Coordinates of C-alpha atoms in Angstrom, one line a residue:
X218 CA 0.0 0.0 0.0
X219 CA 3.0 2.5 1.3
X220 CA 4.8 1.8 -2.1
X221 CA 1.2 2.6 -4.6
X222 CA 0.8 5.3 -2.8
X223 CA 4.8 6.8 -2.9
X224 CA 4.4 5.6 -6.3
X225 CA 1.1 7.7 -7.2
X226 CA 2.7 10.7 -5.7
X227 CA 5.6 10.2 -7.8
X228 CA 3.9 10.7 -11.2
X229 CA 2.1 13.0 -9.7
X230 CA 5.1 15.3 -9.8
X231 CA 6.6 13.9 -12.9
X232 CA 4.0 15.0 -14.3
X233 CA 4.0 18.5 -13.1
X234 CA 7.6 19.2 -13.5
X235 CA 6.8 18.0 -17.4
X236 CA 4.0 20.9 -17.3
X237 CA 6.1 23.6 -16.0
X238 CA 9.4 22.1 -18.4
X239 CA 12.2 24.5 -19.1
X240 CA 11.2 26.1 -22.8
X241 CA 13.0 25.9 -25.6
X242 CA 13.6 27.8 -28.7
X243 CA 15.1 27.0 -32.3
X244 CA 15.2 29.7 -34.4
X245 CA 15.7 29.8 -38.5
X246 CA 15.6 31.8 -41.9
X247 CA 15.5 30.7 -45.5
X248 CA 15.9 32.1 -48.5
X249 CA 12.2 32.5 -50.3
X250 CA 13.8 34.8 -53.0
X251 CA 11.6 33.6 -56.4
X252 CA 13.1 33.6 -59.9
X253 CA 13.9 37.1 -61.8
X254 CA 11.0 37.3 -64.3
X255 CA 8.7 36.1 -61.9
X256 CA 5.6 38.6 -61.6
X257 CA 5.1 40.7 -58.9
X258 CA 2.1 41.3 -56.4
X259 CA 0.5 44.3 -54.8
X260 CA -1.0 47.1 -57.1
X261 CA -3.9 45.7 -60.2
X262 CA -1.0 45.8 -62.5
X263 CA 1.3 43.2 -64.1
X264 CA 4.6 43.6 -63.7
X265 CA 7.8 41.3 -63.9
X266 CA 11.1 41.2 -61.5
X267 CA 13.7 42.9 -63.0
X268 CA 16.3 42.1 -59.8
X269 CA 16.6 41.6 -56.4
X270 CA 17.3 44.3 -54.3
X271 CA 17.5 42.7 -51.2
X272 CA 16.3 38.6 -50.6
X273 CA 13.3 37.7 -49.4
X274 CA 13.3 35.2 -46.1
X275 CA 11.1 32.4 -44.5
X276 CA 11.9 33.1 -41.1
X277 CA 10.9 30.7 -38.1
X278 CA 10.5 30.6 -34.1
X279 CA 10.1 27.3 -32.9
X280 CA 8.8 26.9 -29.2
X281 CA 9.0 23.5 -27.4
X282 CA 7.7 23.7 -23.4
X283 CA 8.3 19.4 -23.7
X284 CA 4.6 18.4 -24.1
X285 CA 4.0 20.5 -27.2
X286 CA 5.6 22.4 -29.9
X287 CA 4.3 25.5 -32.4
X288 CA 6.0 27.6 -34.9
X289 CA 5.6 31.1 -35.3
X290 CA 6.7 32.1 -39.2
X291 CA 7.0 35.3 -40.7
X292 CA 6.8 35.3 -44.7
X293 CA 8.3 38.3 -46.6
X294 CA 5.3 37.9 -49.3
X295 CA 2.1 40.1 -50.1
X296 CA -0.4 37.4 -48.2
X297 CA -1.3 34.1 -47.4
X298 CA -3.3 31.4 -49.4
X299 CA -5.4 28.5 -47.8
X300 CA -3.4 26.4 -50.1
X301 CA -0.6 27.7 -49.2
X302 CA -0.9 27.1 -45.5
X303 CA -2.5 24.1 -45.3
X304 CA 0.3 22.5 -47.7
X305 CA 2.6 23.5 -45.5
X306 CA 1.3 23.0 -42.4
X307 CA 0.9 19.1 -43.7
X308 CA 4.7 18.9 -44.7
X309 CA 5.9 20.6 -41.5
X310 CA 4.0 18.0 -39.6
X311 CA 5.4 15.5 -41.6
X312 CA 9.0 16.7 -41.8
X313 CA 9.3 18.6 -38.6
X314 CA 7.0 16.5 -36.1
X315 CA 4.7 19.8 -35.1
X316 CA 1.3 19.5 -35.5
X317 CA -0.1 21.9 -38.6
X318 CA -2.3 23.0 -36.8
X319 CA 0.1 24.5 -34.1
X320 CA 2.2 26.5 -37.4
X321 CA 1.1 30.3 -37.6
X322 CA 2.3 31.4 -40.6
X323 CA 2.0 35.4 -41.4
X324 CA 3.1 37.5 -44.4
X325 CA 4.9 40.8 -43.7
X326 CA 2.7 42.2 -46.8
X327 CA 5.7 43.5 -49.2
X328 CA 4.3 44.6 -52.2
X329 CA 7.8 43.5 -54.0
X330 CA 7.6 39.9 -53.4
X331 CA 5.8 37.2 -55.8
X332 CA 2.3 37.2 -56.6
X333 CA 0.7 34.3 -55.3
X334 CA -1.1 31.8 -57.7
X335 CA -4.2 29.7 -56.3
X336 CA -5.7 32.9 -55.0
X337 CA -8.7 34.8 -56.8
X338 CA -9.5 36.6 -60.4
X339 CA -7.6 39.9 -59.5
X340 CA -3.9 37.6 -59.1
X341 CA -5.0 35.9 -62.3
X342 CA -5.1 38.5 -64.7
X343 CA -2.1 39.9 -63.2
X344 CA 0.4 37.3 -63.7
X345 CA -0.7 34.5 -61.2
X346 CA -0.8 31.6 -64.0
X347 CA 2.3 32.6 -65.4
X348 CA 5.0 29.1 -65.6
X349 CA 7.4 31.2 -63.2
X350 CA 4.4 32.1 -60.5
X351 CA 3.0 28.6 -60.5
X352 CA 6.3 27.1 -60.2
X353 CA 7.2 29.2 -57.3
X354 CA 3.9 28.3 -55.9
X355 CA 4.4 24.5 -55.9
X356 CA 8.1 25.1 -54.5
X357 CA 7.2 27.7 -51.1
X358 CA 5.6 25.5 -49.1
X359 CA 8.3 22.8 -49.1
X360 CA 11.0 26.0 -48.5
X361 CA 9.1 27.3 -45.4
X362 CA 8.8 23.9 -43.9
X363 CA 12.6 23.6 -44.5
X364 CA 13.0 26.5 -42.6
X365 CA 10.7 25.2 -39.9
X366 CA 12.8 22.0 -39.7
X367 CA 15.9 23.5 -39.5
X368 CA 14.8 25.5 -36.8
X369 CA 13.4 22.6 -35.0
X370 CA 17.2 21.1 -34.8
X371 CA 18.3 24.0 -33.1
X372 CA 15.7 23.7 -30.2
X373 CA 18.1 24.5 -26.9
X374 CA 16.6 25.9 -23.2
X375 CA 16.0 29.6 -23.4
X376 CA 14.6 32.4 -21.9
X377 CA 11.8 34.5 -23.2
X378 CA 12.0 38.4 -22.0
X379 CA 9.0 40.9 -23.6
X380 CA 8.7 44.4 -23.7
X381 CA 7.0 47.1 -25.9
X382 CA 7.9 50.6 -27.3
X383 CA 5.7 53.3 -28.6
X384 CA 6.2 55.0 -32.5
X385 CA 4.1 57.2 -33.2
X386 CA 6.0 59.0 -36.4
X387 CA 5.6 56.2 -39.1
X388 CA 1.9 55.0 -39.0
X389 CA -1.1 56.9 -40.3
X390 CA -4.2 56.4 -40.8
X391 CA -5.4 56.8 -44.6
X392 CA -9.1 57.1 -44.7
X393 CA -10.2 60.7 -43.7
X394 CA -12.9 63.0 -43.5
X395 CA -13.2 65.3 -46.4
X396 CA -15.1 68.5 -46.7
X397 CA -17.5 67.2 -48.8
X398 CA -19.0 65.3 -45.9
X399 CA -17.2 62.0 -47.5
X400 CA -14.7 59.9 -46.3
X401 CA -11.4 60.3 -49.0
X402 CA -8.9 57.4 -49.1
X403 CA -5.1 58.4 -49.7
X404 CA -6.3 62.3 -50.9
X405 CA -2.8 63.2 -51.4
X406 CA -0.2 65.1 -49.4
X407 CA -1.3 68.6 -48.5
X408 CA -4.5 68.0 -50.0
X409 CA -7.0 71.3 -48.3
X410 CA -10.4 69.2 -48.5
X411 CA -9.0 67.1 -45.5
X412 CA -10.6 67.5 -42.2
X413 CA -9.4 64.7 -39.9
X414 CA -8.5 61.1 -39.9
X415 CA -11.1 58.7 -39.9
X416 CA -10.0 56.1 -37.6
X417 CA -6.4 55.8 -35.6
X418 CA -3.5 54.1 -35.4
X419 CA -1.6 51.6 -33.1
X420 CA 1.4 52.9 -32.0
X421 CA 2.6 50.0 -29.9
X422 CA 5.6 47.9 -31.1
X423 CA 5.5 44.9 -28.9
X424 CA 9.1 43.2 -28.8
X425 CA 9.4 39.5 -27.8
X426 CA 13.0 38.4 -27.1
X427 CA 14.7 34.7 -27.0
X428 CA 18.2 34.1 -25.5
X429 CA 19.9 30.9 -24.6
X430 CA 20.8 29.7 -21.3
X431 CA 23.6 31.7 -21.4
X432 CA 22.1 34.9 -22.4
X433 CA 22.9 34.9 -26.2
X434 CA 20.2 36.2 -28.9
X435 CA 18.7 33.4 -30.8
X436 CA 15.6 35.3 -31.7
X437 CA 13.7 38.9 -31.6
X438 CA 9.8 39.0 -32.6
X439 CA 8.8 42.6 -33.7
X440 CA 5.3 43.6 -34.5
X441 CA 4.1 46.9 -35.8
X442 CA 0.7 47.8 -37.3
X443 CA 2.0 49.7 -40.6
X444 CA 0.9 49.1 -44.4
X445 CA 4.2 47.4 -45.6
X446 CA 4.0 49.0 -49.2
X447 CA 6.9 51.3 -49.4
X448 CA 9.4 50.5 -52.4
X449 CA 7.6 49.7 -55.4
X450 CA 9.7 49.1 -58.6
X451 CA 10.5 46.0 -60.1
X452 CA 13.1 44.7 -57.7
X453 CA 12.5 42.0 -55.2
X454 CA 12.6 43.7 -51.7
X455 CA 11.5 42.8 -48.1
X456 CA 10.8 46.5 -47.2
X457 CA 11.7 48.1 -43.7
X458 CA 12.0 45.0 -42.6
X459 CA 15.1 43.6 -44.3
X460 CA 16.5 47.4 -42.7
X461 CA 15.2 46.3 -39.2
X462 CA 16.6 42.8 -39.7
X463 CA 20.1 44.4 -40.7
X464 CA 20.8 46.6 -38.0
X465 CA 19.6 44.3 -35.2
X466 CA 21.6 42.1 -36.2
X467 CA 24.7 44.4 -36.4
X468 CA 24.2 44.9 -32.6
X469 CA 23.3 41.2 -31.7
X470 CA 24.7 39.4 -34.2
X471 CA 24.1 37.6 -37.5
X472 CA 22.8 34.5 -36.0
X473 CA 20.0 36.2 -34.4
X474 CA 16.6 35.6 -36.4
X475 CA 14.3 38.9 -36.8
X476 CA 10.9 37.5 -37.1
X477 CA 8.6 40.8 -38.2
X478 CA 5.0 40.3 -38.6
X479 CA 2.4 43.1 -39.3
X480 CA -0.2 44.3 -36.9
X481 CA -3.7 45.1 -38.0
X482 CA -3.5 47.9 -40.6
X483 CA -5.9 47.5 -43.0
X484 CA -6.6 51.0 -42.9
X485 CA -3.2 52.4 -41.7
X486 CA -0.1 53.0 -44.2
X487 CA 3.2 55.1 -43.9
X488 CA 2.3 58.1 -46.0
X489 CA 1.9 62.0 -43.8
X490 CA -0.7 63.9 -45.6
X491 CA 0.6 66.6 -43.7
X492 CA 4.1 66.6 -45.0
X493 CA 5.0 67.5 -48.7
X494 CA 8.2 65.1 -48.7
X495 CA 8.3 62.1 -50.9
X496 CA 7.6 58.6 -49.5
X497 CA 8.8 56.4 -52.0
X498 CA 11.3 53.8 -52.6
X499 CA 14.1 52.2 -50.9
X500 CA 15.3 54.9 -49.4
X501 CA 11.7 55.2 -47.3
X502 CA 12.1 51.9 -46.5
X503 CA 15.6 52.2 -44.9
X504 CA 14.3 55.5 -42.9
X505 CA 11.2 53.3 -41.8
X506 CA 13.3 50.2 -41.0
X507 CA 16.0 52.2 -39.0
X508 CA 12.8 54.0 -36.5
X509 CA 11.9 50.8 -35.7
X510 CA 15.6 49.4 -34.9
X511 CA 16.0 52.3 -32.9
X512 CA 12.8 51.5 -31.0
X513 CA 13.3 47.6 -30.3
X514 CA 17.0 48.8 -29.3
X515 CA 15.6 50.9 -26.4
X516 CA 12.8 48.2 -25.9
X517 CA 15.7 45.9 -25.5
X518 CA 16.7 48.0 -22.3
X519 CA 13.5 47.4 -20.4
X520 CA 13.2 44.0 -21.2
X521 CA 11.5 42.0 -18.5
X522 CA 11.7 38.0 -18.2
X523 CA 8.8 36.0 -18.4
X524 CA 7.5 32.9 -17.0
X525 CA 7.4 30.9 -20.7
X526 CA 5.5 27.6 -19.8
X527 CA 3.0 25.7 -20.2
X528 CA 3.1 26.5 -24.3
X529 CA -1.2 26.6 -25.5
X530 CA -2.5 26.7 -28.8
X531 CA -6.0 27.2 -29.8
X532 CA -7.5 27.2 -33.3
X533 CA -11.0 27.9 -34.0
X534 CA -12.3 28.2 -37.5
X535 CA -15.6 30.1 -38.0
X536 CA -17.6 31.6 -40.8
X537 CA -17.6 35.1 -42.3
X538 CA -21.0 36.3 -44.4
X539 CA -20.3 37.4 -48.2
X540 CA -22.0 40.7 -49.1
X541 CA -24.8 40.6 -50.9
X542 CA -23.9 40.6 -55.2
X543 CA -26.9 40.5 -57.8
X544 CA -27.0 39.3 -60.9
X545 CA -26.8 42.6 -62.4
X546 CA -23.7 43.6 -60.4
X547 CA -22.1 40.4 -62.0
X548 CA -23.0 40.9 -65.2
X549 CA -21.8 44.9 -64.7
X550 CA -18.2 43.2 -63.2
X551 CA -17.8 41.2 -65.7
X552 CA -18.6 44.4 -68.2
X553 CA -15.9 46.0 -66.5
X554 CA -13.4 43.1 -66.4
X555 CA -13.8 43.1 -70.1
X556 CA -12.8 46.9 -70.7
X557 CA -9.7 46.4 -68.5
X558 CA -8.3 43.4 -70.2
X559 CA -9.4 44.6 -73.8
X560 CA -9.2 48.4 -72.8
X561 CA -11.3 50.5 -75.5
X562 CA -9.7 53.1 -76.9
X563 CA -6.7 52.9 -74.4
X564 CA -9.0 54.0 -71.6
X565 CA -9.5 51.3 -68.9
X566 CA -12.4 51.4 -66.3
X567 CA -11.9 53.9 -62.8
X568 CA -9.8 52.1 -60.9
X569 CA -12.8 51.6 -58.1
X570 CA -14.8 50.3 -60.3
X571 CA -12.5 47.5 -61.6
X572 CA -11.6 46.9 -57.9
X573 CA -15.1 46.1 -57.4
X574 CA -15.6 44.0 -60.0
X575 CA -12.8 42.0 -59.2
X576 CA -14.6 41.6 -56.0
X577 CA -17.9 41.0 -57.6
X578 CA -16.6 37.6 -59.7
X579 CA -14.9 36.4 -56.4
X580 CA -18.0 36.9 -54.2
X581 CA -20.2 35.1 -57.0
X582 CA -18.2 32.1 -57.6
X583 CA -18.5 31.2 -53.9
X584 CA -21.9 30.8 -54.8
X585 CA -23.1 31.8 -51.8
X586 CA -20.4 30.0 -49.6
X587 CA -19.1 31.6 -46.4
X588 CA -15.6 31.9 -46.2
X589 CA -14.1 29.7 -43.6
X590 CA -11.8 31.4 -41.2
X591 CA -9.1 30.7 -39.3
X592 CA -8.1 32.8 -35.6
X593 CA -5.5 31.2 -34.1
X594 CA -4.2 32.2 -30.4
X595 CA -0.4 31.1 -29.2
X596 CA 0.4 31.8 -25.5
X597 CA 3.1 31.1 -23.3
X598 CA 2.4 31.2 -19.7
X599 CA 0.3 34.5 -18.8
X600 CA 2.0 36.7 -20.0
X601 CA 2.7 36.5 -23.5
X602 CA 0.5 35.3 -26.4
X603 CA -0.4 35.8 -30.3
X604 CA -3.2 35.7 -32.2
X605 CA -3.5 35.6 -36.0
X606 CA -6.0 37.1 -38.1
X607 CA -7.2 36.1 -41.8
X608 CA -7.0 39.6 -43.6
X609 CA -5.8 43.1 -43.8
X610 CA -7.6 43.9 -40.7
X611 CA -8.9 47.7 -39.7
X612 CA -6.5 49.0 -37.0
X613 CA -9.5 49.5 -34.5
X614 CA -9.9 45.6 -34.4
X615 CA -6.6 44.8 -33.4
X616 CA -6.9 47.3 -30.6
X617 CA -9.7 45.9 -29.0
X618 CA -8.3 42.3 -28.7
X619 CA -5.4 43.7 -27.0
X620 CA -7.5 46.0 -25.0
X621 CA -9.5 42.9 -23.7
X622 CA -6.8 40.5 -23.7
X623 CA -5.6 39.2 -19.7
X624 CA -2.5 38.9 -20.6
X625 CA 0.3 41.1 -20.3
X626 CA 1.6 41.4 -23.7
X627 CA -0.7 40.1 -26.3
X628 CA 0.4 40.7 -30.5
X629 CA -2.2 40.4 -33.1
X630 CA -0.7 39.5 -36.3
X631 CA -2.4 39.9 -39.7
X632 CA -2.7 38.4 -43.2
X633 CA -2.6 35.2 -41.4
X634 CA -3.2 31.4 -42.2
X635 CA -4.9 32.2 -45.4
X636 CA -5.9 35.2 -45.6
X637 CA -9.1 36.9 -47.7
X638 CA -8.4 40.3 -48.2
X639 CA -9.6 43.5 -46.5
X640 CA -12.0 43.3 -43.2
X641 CA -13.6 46.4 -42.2
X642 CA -14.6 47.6 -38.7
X643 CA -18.3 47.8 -39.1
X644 CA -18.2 51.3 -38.9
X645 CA -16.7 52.0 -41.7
X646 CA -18.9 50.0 -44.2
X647 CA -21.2 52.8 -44.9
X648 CA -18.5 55.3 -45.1
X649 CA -17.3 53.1 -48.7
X650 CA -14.0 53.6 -50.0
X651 CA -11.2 51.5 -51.3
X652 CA -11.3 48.8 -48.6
X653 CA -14.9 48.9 -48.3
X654 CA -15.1 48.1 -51.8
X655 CA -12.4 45.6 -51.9
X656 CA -13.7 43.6 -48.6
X657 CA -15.1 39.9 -49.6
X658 CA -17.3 39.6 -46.3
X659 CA -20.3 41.3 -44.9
X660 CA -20.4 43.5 -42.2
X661 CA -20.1 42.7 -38.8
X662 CA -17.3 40.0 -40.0
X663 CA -14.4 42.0 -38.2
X664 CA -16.4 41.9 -35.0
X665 CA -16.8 38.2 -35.4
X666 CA -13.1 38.0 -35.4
X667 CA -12.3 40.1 -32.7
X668 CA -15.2 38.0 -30.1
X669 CA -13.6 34.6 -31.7
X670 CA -9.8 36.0 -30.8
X671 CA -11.3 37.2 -26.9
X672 CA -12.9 34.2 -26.4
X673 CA -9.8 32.0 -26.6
X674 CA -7.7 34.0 -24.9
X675 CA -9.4 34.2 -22.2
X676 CA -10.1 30.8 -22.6
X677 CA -6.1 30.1 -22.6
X678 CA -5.6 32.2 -19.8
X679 CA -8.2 31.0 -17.4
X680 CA -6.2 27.0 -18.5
X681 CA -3.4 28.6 -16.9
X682 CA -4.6 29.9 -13.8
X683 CA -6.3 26.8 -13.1
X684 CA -3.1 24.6 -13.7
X685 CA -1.5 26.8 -11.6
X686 CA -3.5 26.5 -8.9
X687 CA -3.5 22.4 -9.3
X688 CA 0.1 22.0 -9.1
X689 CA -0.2 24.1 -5.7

């Protein structure tokens, strides 16, 4: 009886030492950098690389508490697929031993990376069937899980350490009040009709920092809710963050992996309306990528350790509503479509009303399909967690997930896990504009989002506190 008993209490702590296991971290990047010639994504036109300007990286965070592992994976791309992820997310599983399911993989949203074939009409007609798109295609999912392997060898006992800095000179909203009584997207610099931003911005760069057991870097997570379209050209270019990536690693050293992800910003980009200076190019880019060094640099001065086990994961998929398209706004879209692709005269539709036509064709072939969703929610003890989002997501959605998050630091992360284009706050709907016309889901969709991400952290956090209180 003595020895059952000794024996019961045994496991009993074996098995909460393996809860509360010492984390560890393997961190990785791979070059993603497609083919010269290969077309380019971001803007409705078609365009072909010309060079490379800078490469383009898979970069991967592997967390292991001993009973579970996820990856975190930043993609210097203009979005993800559902193809896309769930191809990968099988191969990583298969390669790498994580379950898909625990793999959040988010684009940094460089508009001078590859388009992105198996996506909708708009990517189509812009180069997304081309031999050189396909091909890269077929190839990234197998790169990015190569990235998550190798980063999986490196596991090794670290120490997580968090902190967050405030910019508030890059970021600005772009939809404003006009004096017409309108709300004007992107009016132009120094344009007189403006009367005042429409919506604001997050100025919060939350910094999440890996070191091993004897205090080297193996890994810095940065997150920052800007529009990542700043080059343009015909070059292959990470943006600001191939800048940020650079002169981290000049202070902490090469092998460090910078892992930058976007924070909702759907409605936020880097352009001031109220300054006459041109924003364009890789110079931009540099200026934008060197604030935010400078900002995880003094972040890096307050870090503060955190406890980093158990490791949870939640993934809940839901549905989002299509907006309502008639047969007549299908036959008008597919009017329009026409004139763009066989443009009479030289003179091609308004650019809003081919953007709405593209969104037309894509609504209607769902044939009434919601879209399935994904909002996935990583946390690490209390204190730090992440949550993925499916779209370019308004800034005001992101804000209130962190604002009713219970943990300490929590990072929402757009353009996640196959994402589905713009999501509006439901305020803005009946304001229109670009991203209101753009947007493949109804209103409210956002909102759905937002209770979904709430819901499981609180969930996750309320997991903790009553482990916790059990191994007491």
């Amino acid at each position: 009886m003595y020895s059952s008993v000794w024996g019961l209490v045994m496991l009993l702590c074996v098995a909460a030492t393996t809860a509360r296991a010492e984390l560890q971290v393997g961190a990785a990047a791979v070059d993603i950098t497609p083919k010269v010639g290969t077309p380019m994504a971001g803007y409705y036109s078609l365009r072909a690389a010309e060079g490379v300007h800078d490469p383009l990286f898979a970069k991967v965070i592997v967390l292991d508490d001993g009973s579970q592992r996820a990856a975190l994976v930043g993609l210097d791309l203009i979005s993800t697929t559902p193809w896309m992820t769930d191809e990968t997310r099988r191969l990583v599983e298969e390669r790498a031993g994580i379950p898909g399911e625990h793999v959040m993989l988010t684009a940094t949203h460089a508009h001078t990376g590859p388009i992105l074939s198996r996506s909708n009409r708009r990517y189509d007609v812009f180069g997304a069937t081309n031999d050189l798109a396909v091909q890269y295609m077929e190839r990234i999912p197998a790169r990015i899980a190569e990235a998550v392997e190798i980063a999986a060898k490196r596991l090794e006992p670290a120490t997580v350490s968090t902190a967050s800095g405030v910019e508030e000179q890059l970021a600005f909203n772009r939809r404003f009040f006009m004096t017409n009584g309108k709300v004007g997207w992107n009016p132009g610099k120094l344009n007189p009709r403006i009367v005042r931003e429409a919506g604001p911005v997050d100025p919060e760069v939350p910094v999440v920092y890996f070191s091993d057991a004897d205090g080297n870097p193996l890994a810095t997570y940065v997150n920052y809710a800007m529009h990542l379209d700043t080059v343009g050209g015909t070059e292959f270019s990470a943006d600001a963050p191939a800048t940020l990536a650079g002169l981290l690693a000049a202070v902490k050293g090469d092998d460090m992996v910078t892992l930058f992800t976007p924070g909702c910003c759907g409605d936020v980009n880097h352009i001031n309306v109220r300054s006459g200076a041109p924003q364009k190019g890789h110079a931009e880019a540099a200026r934008i990528g060197t604030h935010l060094a400078a900002n995880v640099l003094r972040s890096y001065e307050r870090l503060q350790p955190v406890a980093s086990t158990p490791l949870r994961v939640r993934r809940e998929v839901i549905e989002l509503p299509l907006p309502e398209v008639t047969e007549a706004d299908v036959a008008a879209a597919e009017e329009t479509l026409r004139k763009f692709k066989d443009p009479e005269g030289g003179r091609r539709p308004p650019f809003r009303e081919v953007v709405n036509a593209f969104k037309v064709v894509d609504v209607a072939e769902r044939d009434g399909e919601p879209y399935q969703v994904e909002v996935q929610t990583i946390a690490l003890g209390d204190a730090v967690a992440w949550v993925s989002l499916p779209g370019e997501i308004f800034t005001e959605l992101g804000m209130t997930i962190k604002r009713g998050s219970p943990f300490e630091r929590t990072i929402v992360a757009e353009l996640s896990n196959g994402s589905i284009g713009y999501i509006p706050n439901r305020e803005a709907y009946p304001q229109g504009e670009y991203e209101v016309i753009s947007t493949r889901v109804a209103a409210g969709s956002g909102e759905l989002l937002v209770d979904t991400a709430l819901d499981s952290l609180r969930e996750l956090y309320a997991e903790h506190a009553e482990s916790t209180v059990a191994d007491k």
